[in-house]
Each structure stands twice: as C-alpha cells, then as structure tokens.
Tab-separated table of C-alpha atoms in Angstrom:
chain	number	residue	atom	x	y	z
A	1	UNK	CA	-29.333	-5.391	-13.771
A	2	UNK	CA	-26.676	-7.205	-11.489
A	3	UNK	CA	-27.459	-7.586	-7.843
A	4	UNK	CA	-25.951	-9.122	-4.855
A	5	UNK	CA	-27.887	-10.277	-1.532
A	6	UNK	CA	-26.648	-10.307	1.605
A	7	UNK	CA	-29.922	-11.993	4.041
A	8	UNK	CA	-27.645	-11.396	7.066
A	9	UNK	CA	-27.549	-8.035	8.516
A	10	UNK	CA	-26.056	-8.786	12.004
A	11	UNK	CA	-24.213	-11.756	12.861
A	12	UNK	CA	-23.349	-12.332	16.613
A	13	UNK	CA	-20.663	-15.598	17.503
A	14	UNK	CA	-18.338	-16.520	20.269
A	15	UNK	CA	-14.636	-16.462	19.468
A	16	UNK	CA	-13.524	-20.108	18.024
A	17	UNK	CA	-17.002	-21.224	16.578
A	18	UNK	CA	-17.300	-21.234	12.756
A	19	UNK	CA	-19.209	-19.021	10.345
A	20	UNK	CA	-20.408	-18.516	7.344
A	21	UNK	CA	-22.034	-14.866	5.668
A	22	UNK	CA	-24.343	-15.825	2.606
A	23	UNK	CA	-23.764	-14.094	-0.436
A	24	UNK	CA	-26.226	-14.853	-3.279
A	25	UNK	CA	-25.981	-12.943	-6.655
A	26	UNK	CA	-27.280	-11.978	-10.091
A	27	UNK	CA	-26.101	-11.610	-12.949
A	28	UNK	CA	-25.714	-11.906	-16.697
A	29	UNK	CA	-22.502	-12.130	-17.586
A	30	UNK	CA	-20.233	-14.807	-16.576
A	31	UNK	CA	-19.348	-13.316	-12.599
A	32	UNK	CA	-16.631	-12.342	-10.930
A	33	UNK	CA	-16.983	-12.195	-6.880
A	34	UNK	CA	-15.324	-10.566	-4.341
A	35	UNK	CA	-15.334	-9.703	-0.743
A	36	UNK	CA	-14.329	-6.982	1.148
A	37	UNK	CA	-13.703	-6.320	4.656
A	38	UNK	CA	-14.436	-2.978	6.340
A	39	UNK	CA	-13.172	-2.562	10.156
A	40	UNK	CA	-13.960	0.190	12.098
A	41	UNK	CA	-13.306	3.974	11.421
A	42	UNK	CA	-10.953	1.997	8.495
A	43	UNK	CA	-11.179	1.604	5.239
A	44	UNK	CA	-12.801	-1.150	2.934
A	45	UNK	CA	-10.166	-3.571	1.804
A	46	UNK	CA	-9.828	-6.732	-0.143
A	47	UNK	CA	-10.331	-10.047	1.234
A	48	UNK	CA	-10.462	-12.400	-1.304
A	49	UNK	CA	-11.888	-12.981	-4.914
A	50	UNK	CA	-13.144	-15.910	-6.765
A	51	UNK	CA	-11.718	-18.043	-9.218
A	52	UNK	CA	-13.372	-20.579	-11.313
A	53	UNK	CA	-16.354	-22.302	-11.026
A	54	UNK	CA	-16.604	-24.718	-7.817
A	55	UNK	CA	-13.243	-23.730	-6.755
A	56	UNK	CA	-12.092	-22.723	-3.158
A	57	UNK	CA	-10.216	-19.606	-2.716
A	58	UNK	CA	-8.567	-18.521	0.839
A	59	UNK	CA	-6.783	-15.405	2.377
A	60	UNK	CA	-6.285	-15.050	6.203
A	61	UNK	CA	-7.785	-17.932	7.501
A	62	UNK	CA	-11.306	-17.312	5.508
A	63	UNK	CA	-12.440	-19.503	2.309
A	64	UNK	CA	-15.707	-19.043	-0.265
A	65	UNK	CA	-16.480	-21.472	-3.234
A	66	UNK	CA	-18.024	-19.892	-6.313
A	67	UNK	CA	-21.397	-21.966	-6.937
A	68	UNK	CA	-22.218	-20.833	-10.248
A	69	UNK	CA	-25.423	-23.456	-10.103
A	70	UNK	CA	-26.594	-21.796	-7.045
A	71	UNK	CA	-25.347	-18.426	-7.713
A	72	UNK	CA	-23.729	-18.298	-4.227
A	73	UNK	CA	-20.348	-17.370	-2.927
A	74	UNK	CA	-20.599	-17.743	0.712
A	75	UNK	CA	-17.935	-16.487	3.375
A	76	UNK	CA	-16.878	-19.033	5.702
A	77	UNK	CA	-14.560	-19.333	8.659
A	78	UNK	CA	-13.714	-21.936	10.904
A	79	UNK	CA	-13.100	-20.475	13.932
A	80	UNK	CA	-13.565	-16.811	14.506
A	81	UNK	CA	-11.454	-14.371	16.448
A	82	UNK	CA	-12.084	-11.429	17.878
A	83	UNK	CA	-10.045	-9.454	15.498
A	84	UNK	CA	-12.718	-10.825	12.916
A	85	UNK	CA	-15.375	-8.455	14.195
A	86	UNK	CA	-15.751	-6.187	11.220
A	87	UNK	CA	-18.372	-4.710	8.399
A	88	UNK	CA	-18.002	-7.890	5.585
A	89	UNK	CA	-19.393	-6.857	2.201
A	90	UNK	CA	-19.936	-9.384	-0.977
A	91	UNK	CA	-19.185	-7.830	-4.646
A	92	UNK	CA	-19.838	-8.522	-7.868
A	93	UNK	CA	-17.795	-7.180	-10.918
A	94	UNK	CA	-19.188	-6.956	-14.821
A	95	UNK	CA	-15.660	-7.159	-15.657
A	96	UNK	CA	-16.078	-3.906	-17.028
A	97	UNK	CA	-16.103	-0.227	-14.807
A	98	UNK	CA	-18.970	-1.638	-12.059
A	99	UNK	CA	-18.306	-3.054	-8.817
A	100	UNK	CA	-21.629	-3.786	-7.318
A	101	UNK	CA	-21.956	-4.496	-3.661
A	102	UNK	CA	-24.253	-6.143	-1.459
A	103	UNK	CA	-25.922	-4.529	1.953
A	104	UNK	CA	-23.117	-5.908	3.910
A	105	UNK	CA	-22.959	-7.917	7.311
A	106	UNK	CA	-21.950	-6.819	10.384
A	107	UNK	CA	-19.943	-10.038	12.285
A	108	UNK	CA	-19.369	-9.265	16.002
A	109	UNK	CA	-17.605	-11.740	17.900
A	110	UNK	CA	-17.355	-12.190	21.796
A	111	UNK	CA	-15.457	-13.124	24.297
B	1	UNK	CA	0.945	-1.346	-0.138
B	2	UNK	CA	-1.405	0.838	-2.980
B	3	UNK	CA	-1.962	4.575	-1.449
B	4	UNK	CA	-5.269	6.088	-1.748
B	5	UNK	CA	-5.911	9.684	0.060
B	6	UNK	CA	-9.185	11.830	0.924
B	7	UNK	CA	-9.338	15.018	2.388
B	8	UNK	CA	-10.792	16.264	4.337
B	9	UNK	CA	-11.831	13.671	6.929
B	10	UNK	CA	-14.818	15.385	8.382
B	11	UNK	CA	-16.539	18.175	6.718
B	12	UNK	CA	-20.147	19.958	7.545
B	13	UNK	CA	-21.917	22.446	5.535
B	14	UNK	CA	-25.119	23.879	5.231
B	15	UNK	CA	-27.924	22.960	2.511
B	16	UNK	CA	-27.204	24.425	-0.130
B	17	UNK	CA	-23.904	24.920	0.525
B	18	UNK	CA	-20.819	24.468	-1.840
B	19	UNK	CA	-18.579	21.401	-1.210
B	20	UNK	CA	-15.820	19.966	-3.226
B	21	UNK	CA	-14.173	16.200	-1.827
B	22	UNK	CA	-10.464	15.084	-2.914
B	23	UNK	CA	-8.752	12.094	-3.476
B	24	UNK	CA	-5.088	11.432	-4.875
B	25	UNK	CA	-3.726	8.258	-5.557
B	26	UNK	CA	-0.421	7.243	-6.129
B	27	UNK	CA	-0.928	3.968	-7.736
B	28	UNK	CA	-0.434	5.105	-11.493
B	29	UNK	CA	-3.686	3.409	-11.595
B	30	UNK	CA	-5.820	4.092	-14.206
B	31	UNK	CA	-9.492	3.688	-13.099
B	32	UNK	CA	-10.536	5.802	-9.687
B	33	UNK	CA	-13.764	5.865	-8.146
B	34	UNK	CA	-16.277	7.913	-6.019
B	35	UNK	CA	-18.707	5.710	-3.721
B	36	UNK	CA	-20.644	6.901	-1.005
B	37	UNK	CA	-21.630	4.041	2.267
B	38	UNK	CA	-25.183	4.338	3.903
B	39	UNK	CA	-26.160	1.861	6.215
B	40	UNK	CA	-28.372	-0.231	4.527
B	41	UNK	CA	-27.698	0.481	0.845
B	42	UNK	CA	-24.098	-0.788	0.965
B	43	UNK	CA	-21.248	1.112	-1.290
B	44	UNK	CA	-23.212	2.776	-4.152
B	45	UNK	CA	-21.255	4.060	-7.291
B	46	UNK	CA	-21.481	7.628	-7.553
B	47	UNK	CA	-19.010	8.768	-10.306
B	48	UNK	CA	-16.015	6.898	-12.099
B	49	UNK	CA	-13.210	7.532	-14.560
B	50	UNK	CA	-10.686	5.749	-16.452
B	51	UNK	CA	-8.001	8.381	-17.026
B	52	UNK	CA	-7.302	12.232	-16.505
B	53	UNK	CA	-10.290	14.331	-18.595
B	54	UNK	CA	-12.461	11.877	-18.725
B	55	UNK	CA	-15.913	10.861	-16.385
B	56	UNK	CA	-18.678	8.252	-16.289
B	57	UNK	CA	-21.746	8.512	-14.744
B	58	UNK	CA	-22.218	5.643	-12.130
B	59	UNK	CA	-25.739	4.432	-10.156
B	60	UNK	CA	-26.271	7.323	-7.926
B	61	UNK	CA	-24.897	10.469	-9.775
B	62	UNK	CA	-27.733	13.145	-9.341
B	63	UNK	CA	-26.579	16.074	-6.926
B	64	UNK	CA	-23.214	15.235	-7.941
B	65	UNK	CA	-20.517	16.109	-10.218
B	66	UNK	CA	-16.788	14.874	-10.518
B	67	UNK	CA	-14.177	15.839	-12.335
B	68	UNK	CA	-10.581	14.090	-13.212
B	69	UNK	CA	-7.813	16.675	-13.621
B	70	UNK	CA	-4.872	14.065	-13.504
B	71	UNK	CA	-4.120	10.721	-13.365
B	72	UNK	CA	-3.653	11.103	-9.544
B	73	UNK	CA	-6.658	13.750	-8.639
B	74	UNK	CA	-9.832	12.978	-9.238
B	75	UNK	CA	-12.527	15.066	-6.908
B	76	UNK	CA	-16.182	15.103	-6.244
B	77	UNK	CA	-18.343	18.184	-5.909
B	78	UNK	CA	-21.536	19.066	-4.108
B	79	UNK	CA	-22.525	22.907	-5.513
B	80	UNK	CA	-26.224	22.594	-3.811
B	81	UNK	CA	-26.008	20.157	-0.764
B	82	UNK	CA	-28.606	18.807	0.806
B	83	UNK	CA	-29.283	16.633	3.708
B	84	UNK	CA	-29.868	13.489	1.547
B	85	UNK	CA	-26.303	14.223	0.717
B	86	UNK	CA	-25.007	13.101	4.797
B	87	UNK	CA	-23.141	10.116	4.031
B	88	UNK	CA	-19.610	8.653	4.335
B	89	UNK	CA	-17.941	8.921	1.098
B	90	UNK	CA	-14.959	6.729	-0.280
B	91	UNK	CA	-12.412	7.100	-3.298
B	92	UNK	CA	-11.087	4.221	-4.879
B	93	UNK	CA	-8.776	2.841	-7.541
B	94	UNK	CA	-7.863	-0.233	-9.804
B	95	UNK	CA	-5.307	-0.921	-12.158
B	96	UNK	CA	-7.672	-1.510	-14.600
B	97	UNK	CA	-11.543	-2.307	-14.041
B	98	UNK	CA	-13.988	-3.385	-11.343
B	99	UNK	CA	-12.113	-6.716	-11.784
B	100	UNK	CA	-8.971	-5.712	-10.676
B	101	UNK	CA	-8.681	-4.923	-6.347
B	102	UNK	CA	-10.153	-1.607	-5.807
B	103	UNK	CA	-7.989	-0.009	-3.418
B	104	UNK	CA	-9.908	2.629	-0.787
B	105	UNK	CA	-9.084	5.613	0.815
B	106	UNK	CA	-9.519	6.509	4.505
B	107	UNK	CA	-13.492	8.306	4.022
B	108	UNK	CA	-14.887	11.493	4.056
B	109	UNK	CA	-17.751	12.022	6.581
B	110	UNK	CA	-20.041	14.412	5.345
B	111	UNK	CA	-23.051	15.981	6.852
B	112	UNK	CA	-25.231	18.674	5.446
B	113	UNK	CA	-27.224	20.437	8.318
C-alpha cells in the first residue's frame, strides 16, 4: 500500500538558518503530495501541494520540488522564524478518498 | 475561509462507556472525514464519506462507527470505549477527494479512563 516517511522526528534550529524536513514516499499510482502544518492546540492546515514532476511549488515563504525519480518531496525554508515552530506533516493522496500521512516532524526554532 | 466544527472539545468517559463525536461543516463540501492523531502514528483514517447516507470504512475503523445524516453532519461513535481509544480526534472535509485541501476542525481530545 502507499506510505510516506518522515526520518525526522524533532528538528531543533536558530531563527534565520535554513531547513529542510525530508519527505520520502510510496506509491503506485502517479502521486500527489502535500504538506500540512499543525501549530499548537490548532488545527492541521494546508501548506502547500505539488505540481508536476521536478517543479517548485511555494506558499509563505516555504518551497518543495516533487522528485518523482527519488520519490521525495522535501520541505525547505530559507530562513526560519520563530512563528515557524510547529507540528509539519507530509501527505500523499491516491487521488481517490485516501489521504495518507507521514509520522510528522516537530520544527522548534530558537531565539 | 472553509468552516469545519467539532464538539465537544474535551470529553472523558469510562471504558466501556458510550461516546458519540460531532462535526458540521459548512463548506457544501461533499467528502468529510474522521481521523484520529497519536504521536507517532501521524493522522490515521478512521471513517469517511462522500455524501449524506453514505460511509466508507478507512485504515483504522475497528471500535468505531460513523454515520452521515446530512451533507453538513457527519459524527463518530464509540458504544464500548476503551483506553486504546485516548486520542485527539479531527473532522475534515474536501470539495471532492483526498486531492482536493482537506479542511480540519478544531479536535476533540478524548480520553477513556
């Protein structure tokens, strides 16, 4: 069935460095990838999605490029803020009813 | 801004106990969602349904049933809780499939003592 791995279960930075959360998939249909962003005592909420094949997308300051050769769609940032510190999960749709999520990674930013 | 509400926010019962979870959108979307989020495990699908009378099973359905009495309500019942049931549970919807942004309600904390 369709999986998505997350390797990163913690990630600690100081505000203004760059990051990137992996997101590694698998699948047999042709995927669809998403990521959401969970802040505390809040809700889960869109962040961005993919589009085609080797093609940046970007919402809010944070990109990902789907890598359908690697399988990877990888959250990056240039320079975090503290306002980034949040619960970041990867998704991957079947285009069909099933959203399936990765672990997710908690990003913690300090001073 | 898509509008997506649980109630209640915090509920504890007993095992064994009786519990029944809401959720009302008023998206006029058609697909709406139960998930539950355990540290560790992610968001896991519970139940899901594309339109008022009808229900699919999702990944983690046993102890669980749902039902879908309109397009807006959609709710999730627990008739014999247990303690494997303590999680944090979420409602969603989409327009039209897992493709489409899912759109979350605020949570339900749940624990089963």
């Amino acid at each position: 069935g369709d999986s998505v791995t997350q390797t990163e279960g913690l990630v600690t930075l100081t505000k203004g460095l760059p990051v990137m959360l992996n997101c590694t998939y698998q699948t047999t249909y042709s995927p669809f990838l998403f990521w959401y962003v969970q802040h505390l005592n809040e809700a889960p909420k869109l962040l961005l999605k993919s589009s085609t094949d080797n093609k940046r997308t970007e919402h809010q300051g944070f990109y990902a490029t789907l890598h359908k050769s690697s399988s990877s769609f990888h959250l990056q940032k240039s320079s975090v803020q503290l306002s980034d510190s949040a619960l970041y999960f990867c998704a991957l749709s079947d285009l069909g009813y099933k959203l399936t999520f990765g672990t997710g990674t908690s990003l913690l930013v300090d001073p | 801004e898509a509008a997506v509400t649980q109630s209640p926010r915090n509920k504890v019962t007993v095992t064994g106990g009786n519990v029944t979870l809401s959720c009302r959108q008023t998206n006029s979307h058609n697909y709406m969602y139960w998930y539950r989020q355990d540290t560790g495990h992610g968001l896991r699908l519970i139940h899901y349904s594309y339109g008022a009378g009808n229900l699919q099973i999702g990944d983690v359905p046993d102890g669980y049933k749902a039902t879908r009495t309109t397009q807006e309500d959609f709710f999730l019942l627990l008739e014999l809780a247990s303690p494997s049931q303590t999680s944090l549970y979420f409602c969603a919807s989409s327009e039209r499939d897992s493709a489409e942004t899912l759109y979350f309600g605020s949570g339900t904390r749940l624990t089963v003592l």
